[in-house]
Short mmCIF file of C-alpha atoms in Angstrom, two decimals:
data_model
loop_
_atom_site.label_atom_id
_atom_site.label_comp_id
_atom_site.label_asym_id
_atom_site.label_seq_id
_atom_site.Cartn_x
_atom_site.Cartn_y
_atom_site.Cartn_z
CA UNK A 758 -11.27 -39.86 -6.48
CA UNK A 759 -9.92 -36.48 -5.37
CA UNK A 760 -11.57 -34.92 -2.33
CA UNK A 761 -13.49 -31.92 -3.64
CA UNK A 762 -16.08 -31.02 -1.02
CA UNK A 763 -15.31 -27.31 -1.12
CA UNK A 764 -15.71 -27.19 -4.86
CA UNK A 765 -18.93 -29.21 -4.87
CA UNK A 766 -20.45 -27.16 -2.04
CA UNK A 767 -19.52 -23.95 -3.82
CA UNK A 768 -21.05 -25.16 -7.08
CA UNK A 769 -24.24 -26.15 -5.28
CA UNK A 770 -24.33 -22.95 -3.23
CA UNK A 771 -24.32 -24.97 -0.01
CA UNK A 772 -23.02 -23.95 3.40
CA UNK A 773 -23.61 -20.25 2.95
CA UNK A 774 -23.46 -18.57 6.33
CA UNK A 775 -25.64 -15.68 7.39
CA UNK A 776 -22.58 -13.42 7.27
CA UNK A 777 -21.90 -14.45 3.69
CA UNK A 778 -25.51 -13.78 2.70
CA UNK A 779 -25.14 -10.26 3.97
CA UNK A 780 -21.74 -9.80 2.31
CA UNK A 781 -21.80 -6.86 -0.04
CA UNK A 782 -18.30 -7.23 -1.45
CA UNK A 783 -16.90 -4.86 1.09
CA UNK A 784 -16.10 -5.48 4.68
CA UNK A 785 -16.85 -2.13 6.25
CA UNK A 786 -13.22 -1.54 7.01
CA UNK A 787 -11.96 1.51 8.88
CA UNK A 788 -11.97 4.86 7.12
CA UNK A 789 -8.56 4.96 5.41
CA UNK A 790 -8.11 8.70 5.98
CA UNK A 791 -8.57 8.17 9.71
CA UNK A 792 -6.13 5.25 9.66
CA UNK A 793 -3.53 7.37 7.92
CA UNK A 794 -4.04 10.34 10.24
CA UNK A 795 -3.88 8.14 13.31
CA UNK A 796 -0.74 6.32 12.20
CA UNK A 797 0.99 9.48 11.12
CA UNK A 798 0.39 11.29 14.41
CA UNK A 799 2.06 14.66 14.55
CA UNK A 800 4.90 13.75 12.24
CA UNK A 801 5.81 16.60 9.93
CA UNK A 802 6.79 15.34 6.51
CA UNK A 803 9.68 17.08 4.86
CA UNK A 804 10.28 14.50 2.19
CA UNK A 805 13.02 15.79 -0.08
CA UNK A 806 12.79 14.24 -3.52
CA UNK A 807 15.05 14.66 -6.52
CA UNK A 808 13.47 15.60 -9.82
CA UNK A 809 14.75 14.79 -13.30
CA UNK A 810 16.21 18.31 -13.67
CA UNK A 811 18.44 17.63 -10.66
CA UNK A 812 16.54 19.86 -8.25
CA UNK A 813 15.80 18.43 -4.83
CA UNK A 814 12.62 19.72 -3.34
CA UNK A 815 10.28 19.14 -0.46
CA UNK A 816 6.88 18.10 -1.72
CA UNK A 817 3.85 17.40 0.41
CA UNK A 818 0.18 18.06 -0.13
CA UNK A 819 0.04 19.38 3.43
CA UNK A 820 2.53 22.13 2.61
CA UNK A 821 0.83 22.74 -0.76
CA UNK A 822 -2.45 23.30 1.05
CA UNK A 823 -0.78 25.78 3.37
CA UNK A 824 0.78 27.62 0.42
CA UNK A 825 -2.59 27.82 -1.33
CA UNK A 826 -4.40 28.97 1.79
CA UNK A 827 -1.66 31.28 2.94
CA UNK B 1195 -3.20 17.61 -14.43
CA UNK B 1196 -5.52 20.55 -14.87
CA UNK B 1197 -8.89 20.14 -13.15
CA UNK B 1198 -7.70 17.24 -11.03
CA UNK B 1199 -8.19 17.79 -7.35
CA UNK B 1200 -6.72 14.87 -5.37
CA UNK B 1201 -8.94 13.26 -2.74
CA UNK B 1202 -7.96 13.89 0.86
CA UNK B 1203 -7.31 10.18 1.23
CA UNK B 1204 -4.75 10.31 -1.55
CA UNK B 1205 -3.13 13.44 -0.13
CA UNK B 1206 -2.55 11.66 3.19
CA UNK B 1207 -1.47 8.51 1.40
CA UNK B 1208 1.10 10.46 -0.58
CA UNK B 1209 2.39 12.51 2.34
CA UNK B 1210 2.59 9.70 4.88
CA UNK B 1211 3.64 6.70 2.79
CA UNK B 1212 4.52 7.34 -0.87
CA UNK B 1213 6.51 10.55 -0.29
CA UNK B 1214 8.37 8.94 2.60
CA UNK B 1215 9.44 6.02 0.39
CA UNK B 1216 10.26 8.21 -2.62
CA UNK B 1217 12.48 10.41 -0.46
CA UNK B 1218 14.49 7.30 0.44
CA UNK B 1219 14.86 6.29 -3.21
CA UNK B 1220 15.24 9.58 -5.08
CA UNK B 1221 18.15 11.03 -3.16
CA UNK B 1222 21.34 12.75 -4.12
CA UNK B 1223 23.82 10.04 -5.09
CA UNK B 1224 21.23 7.46 -6.11
CA UNK B 1225 20.35 6.79 -9.73
CA UNK B 1226 16.65 7.47 -9.23
CA UNK B 1227 14.46 10.51 -9.61
CA UNK B 1228 10.87 11.41 -10.37
CA UNK B 1229 9.99 13.56 -13.35
CA UNK B 1230 8.70 16.69 -11.60
CA UNK B 1231 5.98 18.05 -9.34
CA UNK B 1232 3.25 16.64 -11.58
CA UNK B 1233 4.22 13.05 -10.73
CA UNK B 1234 2.36 12.90 -7.36
CA UNK B 1235 -0.74 14.19 -9.15
CA UNK B 1236 -0.47 11.61 -11.95
CA UNK B 1237 -0.34 8.81 -9.38
CA UNK B 1238 -3.22 10.38 -7.46
CA UNK B 1239 -5.42 10.62 -10.52
CA UNK B 1240 -4.85 6.95 -11.33
CA UNK B 1241 -5.45 5.97 -7.70
CA UNK B 1242 -8.71 7.90 -7.45
CA UNK B 1243 -9.84 6.41 -10.78
CA UNK B 1244 -9.03 2.87 -9.67
CA UNK B 1245 -10.79 3.47 -6.37
CA UNK B 1246 -13.88 4.78 -8.06
CA UNK B 1247 -13.96 1.91 -10.55
CA UNK B 1248 -13.56 -0.64 -7.76
CA UNK B 1249 -16.28 1.04 -5.69
CA UNK B 1250 -18.71 0.97 -8.60
CA UNK B 1251 -18.62 -2.82 -8.54
CA UNK B 1252 -19.62 -2.95 -4.90
CA UNK B 1253 -22.75 -2.21 -2.96
CA UNK B 1254 -20.90 -0.37 -0.22
CA UNK B 1255 -18.73 2.63 -0.84
CA UNK B 1256 -15.83 1.96 1.50
CA UNK B 1257 -13.17 -0.25 0.02
CA UNK B 1258 -11.44 -2.62 2.38
CA UNK B 1259 -7.73 -2.34 3.09
CA UNK B 1260 -6.66 -4.99 0.58
CA UNK B 1261 -8.49 -3.32 -2.28
CA UNK B 1262 -7.08 0.08 -1.35
CA UNK B 1263 -3.58 -1.43 -1.28
CA UNK B 1264 -4.29 -3.02 -4.65
CA UNK B 1265 -5.59 0.26 -6.12
CA UNK B 1266 -2.49 2.25 -5.17
CA UNK B 1267 -0.24 -0.60 -6.30
CA UNK B 1268 -1.92 -0.58 -9.72
CA UNK B 1269 -1.86 3.22 -9.91
CA UNK B 1270 1.90 3.34 -9.31
CA UNK B 1271 2.50 0.63 -11.89
CA UNK B 1272 0.58 2.67 -14.44
CA UNK B 1273 2.03 6.05 -13.51
CA UNK B 1274 5.64 4.77 -13.35
CA UNK B 1275 6.96 7.56 -11.13
CA UNK B 1276 10.55 6.31 -10.90
CA UNK B 1277 13.00 7.25 -13.62
CA UNK B 1278 16.75 6.91 -14.08
CA UNK B 1279 18.49 10.17 -13.19
CA UNK B 1280 20.48 11.62 -16.10
CA UNK B 1281 19.59 8.60 -18.23
CA UNK B 1282 20.83 6.10 -15.64
CA UNK B 1283 19.66 2.58 -16.29
CA UNK B 1284 17.30 1.33 -13.60
CA UNK B 1285 15.69 -2.08 -13.09
CA UNK B 1286 12.79 -2.50 -15.52
CA UNK B 1287 10.57 -3.46 -12.61
CA UNK B 1288 11.69 -0.60 -10.30
CA UNK B 1289 8.19 0.88 -10.22
CA UNK B 1290 6.65 -2.48 -9.39
CA UNK B 1291 9.07 -2.79 -6.46
CA UNK B 1292 7.92 0.62 -5.19
CA UNK B 1293 4.25 -0.22 -5.88
CA UNK B 1294 4.35 -3.38 -3.80
CA UNK B 1295 6.15 -1.61 -0.96
CA UNK B 1296 3.50 1.14 -0.86
CA UNK B 1297 0.75 -1.51 -0.91
CA UNK B 1298 2.17 -3.49 2.01
CA UNK B 1299 2.67 -0.29 3.98
CA UNK B 1300 -1.03 0.48 3.55
CA UNK B 1301 -1.70 -2.91 5.16
CA UNK B 1302 0.83 -2.17 7.88
CA UNK B 1303 -0.93 1.10 8.78
CA UNK B 1304 -4.24 -0.76 9.10
CA UNK B 1305 -2.63 -3.43 11.28
CA UNK B 1306 -1.28 -0.71 13.57
CA UNK B 1307 -4.67 0.96 13.68
CA UNK B 1308 -6.42 -2.35 14.47
CA UNK B 1309 -4.10 -2.88 17.39
CA UNK B 1310 -4.03 0.61 18.81
CA UNK B 1311 -7.17 2.59 18.23
CA UNK B 1312 -9.35 0.69 20.70
CA UNK B 1313 -6.61 -0.10 23.18
CA UNK B 1314 -7.56 1.20 26.61
CA UNK B 1315 -4.30 2.97 27.44
CA UNK B 1316 -3.29 6.65 27.68
CA UNK B 1317 -2.88 8.45 24.34
CA UNK B 1318 0.78 9.15 25.05
CA UNK B 1319 1.42 5.40 25.37
CA UNK B 1320 -0.41 4.77 22.12
CA UNK B 1321 1.82 7.32 20.43
CA UNK B 1322 4.95 5.63 21.72
CA UNK B 1323 3.81 2.20 20.53
CA UNK B 1324 2.81 3.64 17.18
CA UNK B 1325 6.22 5.21 16.64
CA UNK B 1326 7.95 2.01 17.71
CA UNK B 1327 5.92 -0.11 15.30
CA UNK B 1328 6.37 2.36 12.48
CA UNK B 1329 10.12 2.19 12.82
CA UNK B 1330 10.61 -1.44 13.75
CA UNK B 1331 7.97 -3.46 11.98
CA UNK B 1332 8.63 -4.13 8.31
CA UNK B 1333 6.25 -6.28 6.29
CA UNK B 1334 7.92 -9.52 5.25
CA UNK B 1335 7.41 -12.00 2.45
CA UNK B 1336 7.67 -15.79 2.52
CA UNK B 1337 11.33 -16.77 2.49
CA UNK B 1338 12.95 -18.78 -0.25
CA UNK B 1339 12.96 -21.80 2.12
CA UNK B 1340 9.14 -21.65 2.15
CA UNK B 1341 8.98 -21.26 -1.59
CA UNK B 1342 8.53 -24.93 -2.34
CA UNK B 1343 8.76 -25.04 -6.11
CA UNK B 1344 10.90 -22.09 -7.05
CA UNK B 1345 14.46 -20.93 -6.98
CA UNK B 1346 13.60 -17.27 -6.71
CA UNK B 1347 12.37 -15.28 -3.73
CA UNK B 1348 8.63 -14.74 -3.33
CA UNK B 1349 8.77 -10.98 -3.62
CA UNK B 1350 10.88 -11.18 -6.79
CA UNK B 1351 8.25 -13.40 -8.37
CA UNK B 1352 5.62 -10.92 -7.30
CA UNK B 1353 7.54 -7.94 -8.75
CA UNK B 1354 7.80 -9.80 -12.02
CA UNK B 1355 4.14 -10.80 -11.99
CA UNK B 1356 3.19 -7.16 -11.48
CA UNK B 1357 5.58 -6.10 -14.23
CA UNK B 1358 4.31 -8.60 -16.78
CA UNK B 1359 0.69 -7.91 -15.95
CA UNK B 1360 0.91 -4.37 -17.22
CA UNK B 1361 4.18 -2.58 -17.83
CA UNK B 1362 5.42 -4.35 -20.93
CA UNK B 1363 2.34 -3.65 -22.99
CA UNK B 1364 2.67 0.11 -22.73
CA UNK B 1365 6.39 0.03 -23.46
CA UNK B 1366 6.41 -2.17 -26.54
CA UNK B 1367 2.77 -2.47 -27.52
CA UNK B 1368 2.51 -6.17 -26.73
CA UNK B 1369 -0.45 -8.01 -25.32
CA UNK B 1370 -1.64 -6.52 -22.06
CA UNK B 1371 -2.69 -8.95 -19.35
CA UNK B 1372 -4.22 -6.05 -17.41
CA UNK B 1373 -3.62 -5.33 -13.77
CA UNK B 1374 -6.29 -7.08 -11.72
CA UNK B 1375 -7.40 -5.14 -8.62
CA UNK B 1376 -9.26 -8.10 -7.15
CA UNK B 1377 -6.56 -10.72 -7.70
CA UNK B 1378 -3.87 -8.51 -6.17
CA UNK B 1379 -6.13 -7.55 -3.26
CA UNK B 1380 -6.19 -11.27 -2.38
CA UNK B 1381 -2.40 -11.30 -2.43
CA UNK B 1382 -2.38 -8.34 -0.01
CA UNK B 1383 -4.82 -10.26 2.17
CA UNK B 1384 -2.43 -13.23 2.31
CA UNK B 1385 0.51 -10.97 3.02
CA UNK B 1386 -1.40 -9.50 5.97
CA UNK B 1387 -2.10 -13.00 7.28
CA UNK B 1388 1.54 -13.96 6.75
CA UNK B 1389 2.71 -10.96 8.80
CA UNK B 1390 0.28 -11.20 11.73
CA UNK B 1391 2.57 -13.25 13.97
CA UNK B 1392 5.59 -11.16 13.20
CA UNK B 1393 3.60 -8.00 13.93
CA UNK B 1394 2.59 -9.39 17.31
CA UNK B 1395 6.21 -10.34 18.00
CA UNK B 1396 7.40 -6.79 17.32
CA UNK B 1397 4.60 -5.42 19.51
CA UNK B 1398 5.54 -7.85 22.30
CA UNK B 1399 9.16 -6.77 22.04
CA UNK B 1400 7.98 -3.22 22.74
CA UNK B 1401 5.90 -4.39 25.73
CA UNK B 1402 8.90 -6.28 27.15
CA UNK B 1403 11.18 -3.32 26.64
CA UNK B 1404 8.65 -0.99 28.24
CA UNK B 1405 8.22 -3.14 31.36
CA UNK B 1406 11.96 -3.57 32.00
#
């Protein structure tokens, strides 16, 4: 017989820890915006990207925001 | 893209990860390009939609890192930002290759944050470590030696799985297996686990270098 304790316990709903009972299908991870800001630091992004018409341009939402506000 | 206002999260995600990678691919002399300035918005719209859909199926409203990685991976696969420049032929799964790379870099950023944000050291030191890790730590995949029943590298299998799960259907109208946010988030989870030791090694190499 194949060992199948995990499967049987899962089917019977056994061995559920307190943490699992409280699990809401999300693990309260860090705020992604903060993670990105932290990891980026003060780096200025001048990413030059080629478009299908052959033009190479810098595109960033940061610079877009400045254009729109400026 | 009228009426679409990207979320701040997506704006950062584009500027700090996607744009960085695209600028390395879509350069003068390569055969890649993106269509135009609408492309970042198309990806953003898909990402924000995926994120919202995933959040609706949860009691909390903050997606964990693996689901976020999965959402942007799926969004890129759908948006297909990469094109062949001047009709150049590119790999059919080029966008899946980009999508996976963006996803694993999301995980990398979280791993860096986990390590650094609570570390009790001066901010300037944190900045130095962060820059070192950003430049020297690259997420890896299981090697072909660890791939016990296959003759192809793990990441190549994954590119193909991503490709067959969605891209073909839109191109030729065949059956769509549908991109699965939850299944791929588990793959990102395993990739994070797989990279933990290597991440620590790269961090330790910085510590050694710094103390010499």
